[in-house]
Amino acid sequence: MNDTPVLQCKNLTKSYKLGTNVLDNFNFSVPKGKIIGLLGPNGCGKSTLLKLVSGLLVPNSGEIEICGIPRSEETNSLISYLPERTYFNSRMRVSELIDYFSDFFPDFDRELAAKMLDDLAIPKGERLRALSKGMKEKVQLVMVMSRRAKLYLLDEPIGGVDPASREYILNTIIGNYSPESSVIITTHLITDIEPVLDEFAFMGWGGTILRAGDADTVRAATGKTLDELFREVFRYAPQNT
């Protein structure tokens, strides 16, 4: 059995300006077959980490491995990344977006994408600019989760989605990754995503992991929800200055 982590970050450091490290000697490992909540206050480095892993940013120092392979152009095909903000060309039709993903990603399942769009009542003939912000975010999530990737990076996947659609979207996340894949979700809506999480990591300033573990084990041991634990941990955590 291959126990190589899907993601391994070793002594990762990233700064945007002299003297300020968003991530400071950050270490993080993600095993196969897990949905992990990366939870922390705005500005603590969650989005920066996902951009580093996806290759949109380059670390100042440290190492990133995807399925045991050093982060490179080769590993891009193993990652499906959902950024916090939509980035699609607003003039494109939803159907054109399906064609684009089919051409660009060999692992894209267009039948799955079409089914999820139908389930969410999103017209495939509509241009993106005619859709609401929430519908655009749903389209983007559908495209990302219709790939057969090894690592899904979801940055605030339900932040702009109406509460009625959140359950479907969370079930979509659960149902569309394999035992060989893992999902990292960043969000501030802990109560909403808590039921789908296998593991969690509370991330403080500078990329410090303040607490992490198996979600069910920690809930059973403490008698508290992850949301309650989050509030407790960050009530006493050092603040960014």
mmCIF file of C-alpha atoms in Angstrom:
data_model
loop_
_atom_site.group_PDB
_atom_site.id
_atom_site.type_symbol
_atom_site.label_atom_id
_atom_site.label_comp_id
_atom_site.label_asym_id
_atom_site.label_seq_id
_atom_site.Cartn_x
_atom_site.Cartn_y
_atom_site.Cartn_z
ATOM 1 C CA MET A 1 0.000 0.000 0.000
ATOM 2 C CA ASN A 2 1.363 3.408 -0.981
ATOM 3 C CA ASP A 3 1.120 5.789 1.974
ATOM 4 C CA THR A 4 2.754 8.739 0.207
ATOM 5 C CA PRO A 5 0.850 11.903 1.228
ATOM 6 C CA VAL A 6 -1.121 13.683 -1.475
ATOM 7 C CA LEU A 7 0.452 16.928 -0.258
ATOM 8 C CA GLN A 8 3.615 17.526 1.735
ATOM 9 C CA CYS A 9 4.844 21.026 2.655
ATOM 10 C CA LYS A 10 8.267 21.254 4.286
ATOM 11 C CA ASN A 11 9.657 24.418 5.913
ATOM 12 C CA LEU A 12 7.631 26.575 3.545
ATOM 13 C CA THR A 13 8.230 30.326 3.745
ATOM 14 C CA LYS A 14 6.518 33.051 1.718
ATOM 15 C CA SER A 15 6.698 36.812 2.138
ATOM 16 C CA TYR A 16 5.148 39.594 0.067
ATOM 17 C CA LYS A 17 7.265 42.375 1.527
ATOM 18 C CA LEU A 18 10.538 42.584 3.385
ATOM 19 C CA GLY A 19 10.305 41.402 6.963
ATOM 20 C CA THR A 20 6.767 40.021 6.808
ATOM 21 C CA ASN A 21 6.335 36.270 6.336
ATOM 22 C CA VAL A 22 2.807 35.183 5.456
ATOM 23 C CA LEU A 23 4.049 31.623 5.903
ATOM 24 C CA ASP A 24 7.065 31.028 8.134
ATOM 25 C CA ASN A 25 8.696 27.557 8.054
ATOM 26 C CA PHE A 26 5.261 26.052 7.487
ATOM 27 C CA ASN A 27 4.913 22.259 7.622
ATOM 28 C CA PHE A 28 1.755 20.473 6.564
ATOM 29 C CA SER A 29 0.870 16.990 5.338
ATOM 30 C CA VAL A 30 -2.326 15.706 3.718
ATOM 31 C CA PRO A 31 -2.956 11.942 3.465
ATOM 32 C CA LYS A 32 -5.001 10.250 0.765
ATOM 33 C CA GLY A 33 -8.763 9.982 0.892
ATOM 34 C CA LYS A 34 -9.458 12.869 3.258
ATOM 35 C CA ILE A 35 -11.509 16.062 3.257
ATOM 36 C CA ILE A 36 -9.601 18.559 5.358
ATOM 37 C CA GLY A 37 -10.798 21.922 6.607
ATOM 38 C CA LEU A 38 -8.041 24.558 6.708
ATOM 39 C CA LEU A 39 -9.582 27.082 9.057
ATOM 40 C CA GLY A 40 -8.276 30.421 10.266
ATOM 41 C CA PRO A 41 -8.814 34.192 10.279
ATOM 42 C CA ASN A 42 -8.551 36.297 7.135
ATOM 43 C CA GLY A 43 -4.953 37.103 6.306
ATOM 44 C CA CYS A 44 -3.367 34.140 8.094
ATOM 45 C CA GLY A 45 -2.075 32.612 4.848
ATOM 46 C CA LYS A 46 -4.706 30.067 3.799
ATOM 47 C CA SER A 47 -5.180 31.424 0.261
ATOM 48 C CA THR A 48 -1.440 31.997 -0.087
ATOM 49 C CA LEU A 49 -0.825 28.337 0.715
ATOM 50 C CA LEU A 50 -3.295 27.151 -1.932
ATOM 51 C CA LYS A 51 -1.706 29.458 -4.529
ATOM 52 C CA LEU A 52 1.747 28.103 -3.683
ATOM 53 C CA VAL A 53 0.562 24.508 -3.984
ATOM 54 C CA SER A 54 -1.195 25.207 -7.291
ATOM 55 C CA GLY A 55 1.857 26.971 -8.700
ATOM 56 C CA LEU A 56 0.403 30.481 -8.939
ATOM 57 C CA LEU A 57 2.983 31.694 -6.414
ATOM 58 C CA VAL A 58 6.581 30.654 -5.767
ATOM 59 C CA PRO A 59 7.817 30.189 -2.190
ATOM 60 C CA ASN A 60 10.824 32.083 -0.863
ATOM 61 C CA SER A 61 12.090 28.812 0.568
ATOM 62 C CA GLY A 62 10.922 25.324 1.426
ATOM 63 C CA GLU A 63 9.558 22.365 -0.504
ATOM 64 C CA ILE A 64 6.163 21.276 -1.830
ATOM 65 C CA GLU A 65 5.475 17.730 -3.013
ATOM 66 C CA ILE A 66 2.316 16.444 -4.710
ATOM 67 C CA CYS A 67 1.948 12.655 -4.473
ATOM 68 C CA GLY A 68 5.680 12.493 -3.740
ATOM 69 C CA ILE A 69 6.622 14.600 -6.776
ATOM 70 C CA PRO A 70 8.279 18.008 -6.270
ATOM 71 C CA ARG A 71 5.919 20.848 -7.261
ATOM 72 C CA SER A 72 6.430 21.554 -10.987
ATOM 73 C CA GLU A 73 4.624 21.716 -14.311
ATOM 74 C CA GLU A 74 4.310 17.934 -14.019
ATOM 75 C CA THR A 75 2.203 18.182 -10.864
ATOM 76 C CA ASN A 76 -0.259 20.714 -12.336
ATOM 77 C CA SER A 77 -2.252 17.859 -13.871
ATOM 78 C CA LEU A 78 -2.745 16.360 -10.395
ATOM 79 C CA ILE A 79 -4.350 19.497 -8.913
ATOM 80 C CA SER A 80 -7.799 21.012 -9.397
ATOM 81 C CA TYR A 81 -7.925 24.511 -7.900
ATOM 82 C CA LEU A 82 -10.923 26.676 -7.046
ATOM 83 C CA PRO A 83 -9.830 30.265 -6.304
ATOM 84 C CA GLU A 84 -11.780 32.509 -3.972
ATOM 85 C CA ARG A 85 -12.850 34.761 -6.867
ATOM 86 C CA THR A 86 -14.296 33.749 -10.219
ATOM 87 C CA TYR A 87 -11.915 34.198 -13.142
ATOM 88 C CA PHE A 88 -13.823 32.984 -16.203
ATOM 89 C CA ASN A 89 -14.420 35.168 -19.255
ATOM 90 C CA SER A 90 -17.898 36.615 -18.656
ATOM 91 C CA ARG A 91 -18.692 36.521 -22.382
ATOM 92 C CA MET A 92 -18.410 32.732 -22.507
ATOM 93 C CA ARG A 93 -21.485 30.536 -22.393
ATOM 94 C CA VAL A 94 -21.601 27.779 -19.809
ATOM 95 C CA SER A 95 -21.531 25.193 -22.617
ATOM 96 C CA GLU A 96 -18.380 26.820 -24.022
ATOM 97 C CA LEU A 97 -16.794 26.545 -20.616
ATOM 98 C CA ILE A 98 -17.472 22.794 -20.632
ATOM 99 C CA ASP A 99 -15.787 22.556 -24.047
ATOM 100 C CA TYR A 100 -12.839 24.595 -22.793
ATOM 101 C CA PHE A 101 -12.289 22.374 -19.749
ATOM 102 C CA SER A 102 -12.694 19.240 -21.890
ATOM 103 C CA ASP A 103 -9.975 20.457 -24.262
ATOM 104 C CA PHE A 104 -7.627 21.680 -21.546
ATOM 105 C CA PHE A 105 -7.925 18.887 -18.942
ATOM 106 C CA PRO A 106 -7.811 15.240 -20.089
ATOM 107 C CA ASP A 107 -9.319 14.162 -16.750
ATOM 108 C CA PHE A 108 -12.413 16.372 -17.120
ATOM 109 C CA ASP A 109 -15.741 14.478 -17.067
ATOM 110 C CA ARG A 110 -18.130 16.541 -19.187
ATOM 111 C CA GLU A 111 -21.096 14.249 -18.526
ATOM 112 C CA LEU A 112 -20.673 14.713 -14.794
ATOM 113 C CA ALA A 113 -20.395 18.481 -15.260
ATOM 114 C CA ALA A 114 -23.582 18.566 -17.353
ATOM 115 C CA LYS A 115 -25.483 16.543 -14.724
ATOM 116 C CA MET A 116 -24.414 18.811 -11.865
ATOM 117 C CA LEU A 117 -25.337 21.932 -13.839
ATOM 118 C CA ASP A 118 -28.776 20.420 -14.533
ATOM 119 C CA ASP A 119 -29.207 19.560 -10.842
ATOM 120 C CA LEU A 120 -28.407 23.179 -9.943
ATOM 121 C CA ALA A 121 -30.797 24.487 -12.638
ATOM 122 C CA ILE A 122 -28.015 26.408 -14.399
ATOM 123 C CA PRO A 123 -28.798 26.870 -18.132
ATOM 124 C CA LYS A 124 -25.855 25.715 -20.229
ATOM 125 C CA GLY A 125 -26.718 28.106 -23.053
ATOM 126 C CA GLU A 126 -26.488 31.193 -20.824
ATOM 127 C CA ARG A 127 -23.526 33.556 -20.873
ATOM 128 C CA LEU A 128 -21.682 33.869 -17.579
ATOM 129 C CA ARG A 129 -22.285 37.614 -17.430
ATOM 130 C CA ALA A 130 -26.032 36.942 -17.285
ATOM 131 C CA LEU A 131 -25.678 34.755 -14.178
ATOM 132 C CA SER A 132 -25.789 35.938 -10.582
ATOM 133 C CA LYS A 133 -22.619 35.931 -8.487
ATOM 134 C CA GLY A 134 -23.778 32.827 -6.639
ATOM 135 C CA MET A 135 -24.552 30.977 -9.881
ATOM 136 C CA LYS A 136 -21.126 31.869 -11.295
ATOM 137 C CA GLU A 137 -19.534 30.407 -8.185
ATOM 138 C CA LYS A 138 -21.574 27.236 -8.606
ATOM 139 C CA VAL A 139 -20.436 26.925 -12.227
ATOM 140 C CA GLN A 140 -16.818 27.322 -11.193
ATOM 141 C CA LEU A 141 -17.134 24.673 -8.480
ATOM 142 C CA VAL A 142 -18.807 22.275 -10.929
ATOM 143 C CA MET A 143 -15.912 22.683 -13.368
ATOM 144 C CA VAL A 144 -13.330 22.063 -10.646
ATOM 145 C CA MET A 145 -15.067 19.023 -9.146
ATOM 146 C CA SER A 146 -15.690 17.432 -12.563
ATOM 147 C CA ARG A 147 -11.997 16.709 -12.908
ATOM 148 C CA ARG A 148 -10.448 13.407 -11.737
ATOM 149 C CA ALA A 149 -7.627 15.074 -9.833
ATOM 150 C CA LYS A 150 -5.512 13.837 -6.922
ATOM 151 C CA LEU A 151 -5.761 17.048 -4.922
ATOM 152 C CA TYR A 152 -8.671 19.501 -4.884
ATOM 153 C CA LEU A 153 -7.945 22.957 -3.472
ATOM 154 C CA LEU A 154 -11.185 24.782 -2.670
ATOM 155 C CA ASP A 155 -10.835 28.365 -1.439
ATOM 156 C CA GLU A 156 -14.136 29.463 0.160
ATOM 157 C CA PRO A 157 -16.264 27.196 -2.086
ATOM 158 C CA ILE A 158 -19.596 28.091 -0.455
ATOM 159 C CA GLY A 159 -18.960 31.688 0.567
ATOM 160 C CA GLY A 160 -21.262 33.238 -2.029
ATOM 161 C CA VAL A 161 -23.688 30.339 -2.419
ATOM 162 C CA ASP A 162 -27.222 30.517 -1.092
ATOM 163 C CA PRO A 163 -27.934 28.310 1.943
ATOM 164 C CA ALA A 164 -30.406 26.178 -0.021
ATOM 165 C CA SER A 165 -27.651 25.074 -2.424
ATOM 166 C CA ARG A 166 -24.929 24.486 0.154
ATOM 167 C CA GLU A 167 -26.017 20.951 1.011
ATOM 168 C CA TYR A 168 -25.973 19.937 -2.654
ATOM 169 C CA ILE A 169 -22.554 21.507 -3.171
ATOM 170 C CA LEU A 170 -21.103 19.827 -0.093
ATOM 171 C CA ASN A 171 -22.522 16.493 -1.257
ATOM 172 C CA THR A 172 -20.943 17.187 -4.648
ATOM 173 C CA ILE A 173 -17.578 17.609 -2.981
ATOM 174 C CA ILE A 174 -18.028 14.365 -1.031
ATOM 175 C CA GLY A 175 -19.223 12.375 -4.025
ATOM 176 C CA ASN A 176 -16.657 13.426 -6.596
ATOM 177 C CA TYR A 177 -13.293 12.499 -5.203
ATOM 178 C CA SER A 178 -11.778 9.035 -4.990
ATOM 179 C CA PRO A 179 -10.029 7.217 -2.108
ATOM 180 C CA GLU A 180 -6.754 8.126 -3.845
ATOM 181 C CA SER A 181 -7.576 11.842 -3.747
ATOM 182 C CA SER A 182 -7.968 14.474 -1.057
ATOM 183 C CA VAL A 183 -9.734 17.802 -0.691
ATOM 184 C CA ILE A 184 -8.571 20.905 1.168
ATOM 185 C CA ILE A 185 -11.317 23.417 1.949
ATOM 186 C CA THR A 186 -10.717 26.888 3.346
ATOM 187 C CA THR A 187 -13.748 28.668 4.748
ATOM 188 C CA HIS A 188 -15.068 30.846 7.552
ATOM 189 C CA LEU A 189 -18.425 28.991 7.443
ATOM 190 C CA ILE A 190 -17.258 26.238 9.768
ATOM 191 C CA THR A 191 -20.707 25.149 10.904
ATOM 192 C CA ASP A 192 -21.785 24.551 7.296
ATOM 193 C CA ILE A 193 -18.824 22.421 6.242
ATOM 194 C CA GLU A 194 -18.165 20.644 9.538
ATOM 195 C CA PRO A 195 -20.338 17.602 8.686
ATOM 196 C CA VAL A 196 -18.198 16.733 5.630
ATOM 197 C CA LEU A 197 -14.749 17.130 7.212
ATOM 198 C CA ASP A 198 -12.579 14.138 8.056
ATOM 199 C CA GLU A 199 -9.786 16.268 9.499
ATOM 200 C CA PHE A 200 -9.182 19.907 10.387
ATOM 201 C CA ALA A 201 -6.311 22.322 10.947
ATOM 202 C CA PHE A 202 -6.640 25.687 12.691
ATOM 203 C CA MET A 203 -4.172 28.049 11.048
ATOM 204 C CA GLY A 204 -2.830 31.079 12.895
ATOM 205 C CA TRP A 205 -0.701 34.015 11.785
ATOM 206 C CA GLY A 206 2.478 33.116 9.933
ATOM 207 C CA GLY A 207 1.070 29.748 8.975
ATOM 208 C CA THR A 208 1.262 28.309 12.480
ATOM 209 C CA ILE A 209 -0.977 25.276 12.964
ATOM 210 C CA LEU A 210 -2.534 25.923 16.367
ATOM 211 C CA ARG A 211 -4.552 22.723 16.515
ATOM 212 C CA ALA A 212 -5.245 19.862 14.108
ATOM 213 C CA GLY A 213 -6.597 16.346 14.096
ATOM 214 C CA ASP A 214 -9.349 13.926 13.214
ATOM 215 C CA ALA A 215 -12.661 15.776 13.407
ATOM 216 C CA ASP A 216 -14.701 12.955 14.971
ATOM 217 C CA THR A 217 -12.002 12.098 17.514
ATOM 218 C CA VAL A 218 -11.614 15.688 18.678
ATOM 219 C CA ARG A 219 -15.377 16.228 18.920
ATOM 220 C CA ALA A 220 -15.769 13.045 20.975
ATOM 221 C CA ALA A 221 -12.868 13.945 23.278
ATOM 222 C CA THR A 222 -13.926 17.549 23.910
ATOM 223 C CA GLY A 223 -17.707 17.380 23.559
ATOM 224 C CA LYS A 224 -17.474 20.474 21.365
ATOM 225 C CA THR A 225 -18.110 21.256 17.717
ATOM 226 C CA LEU A 226 -15.234 22.438 15.524
ATOM 227 C CA ASP A 227 -16.858 25.860 15.433
ATOM 228 C CA GLU A 228 -16.838 26.014 19.244
ATOM 229 C CA LEU A 229 -13.215 24.846 19.348
ATOM 230 C CA PHE A 230 -12.244 27.393 16.709
ATOM 231 C CA ARG A 231 -13.703 30.233 18.749
ATOM 232 C CA GLU A 232 -11.963 28.943 21.855
ATOM 233 C CA VAL A 233 -8.551 28.584 20.201
ATOM 234 C CA PHE A 234 -8.602 31.960 18.492
ATOM 235 C CA ARG A 235 -9.918 33.776 21.542
ATOM 236 C CA TYR A 236 -6.464 33.362 23.048
ATOM 237 C CA ALA A 237 -4.339 33.211 19.892
ATOM 238 C CA PRO A 238 -1.850 36.032 19.187
ATOM 239 C CA GLN A 239 -3.237 38.644 16.822
ATOM 240 C CA ASN A 240 -1.563 39.872 13.634
ATOM 241 C CA THR A 241 0.175 43.210 14.151
#
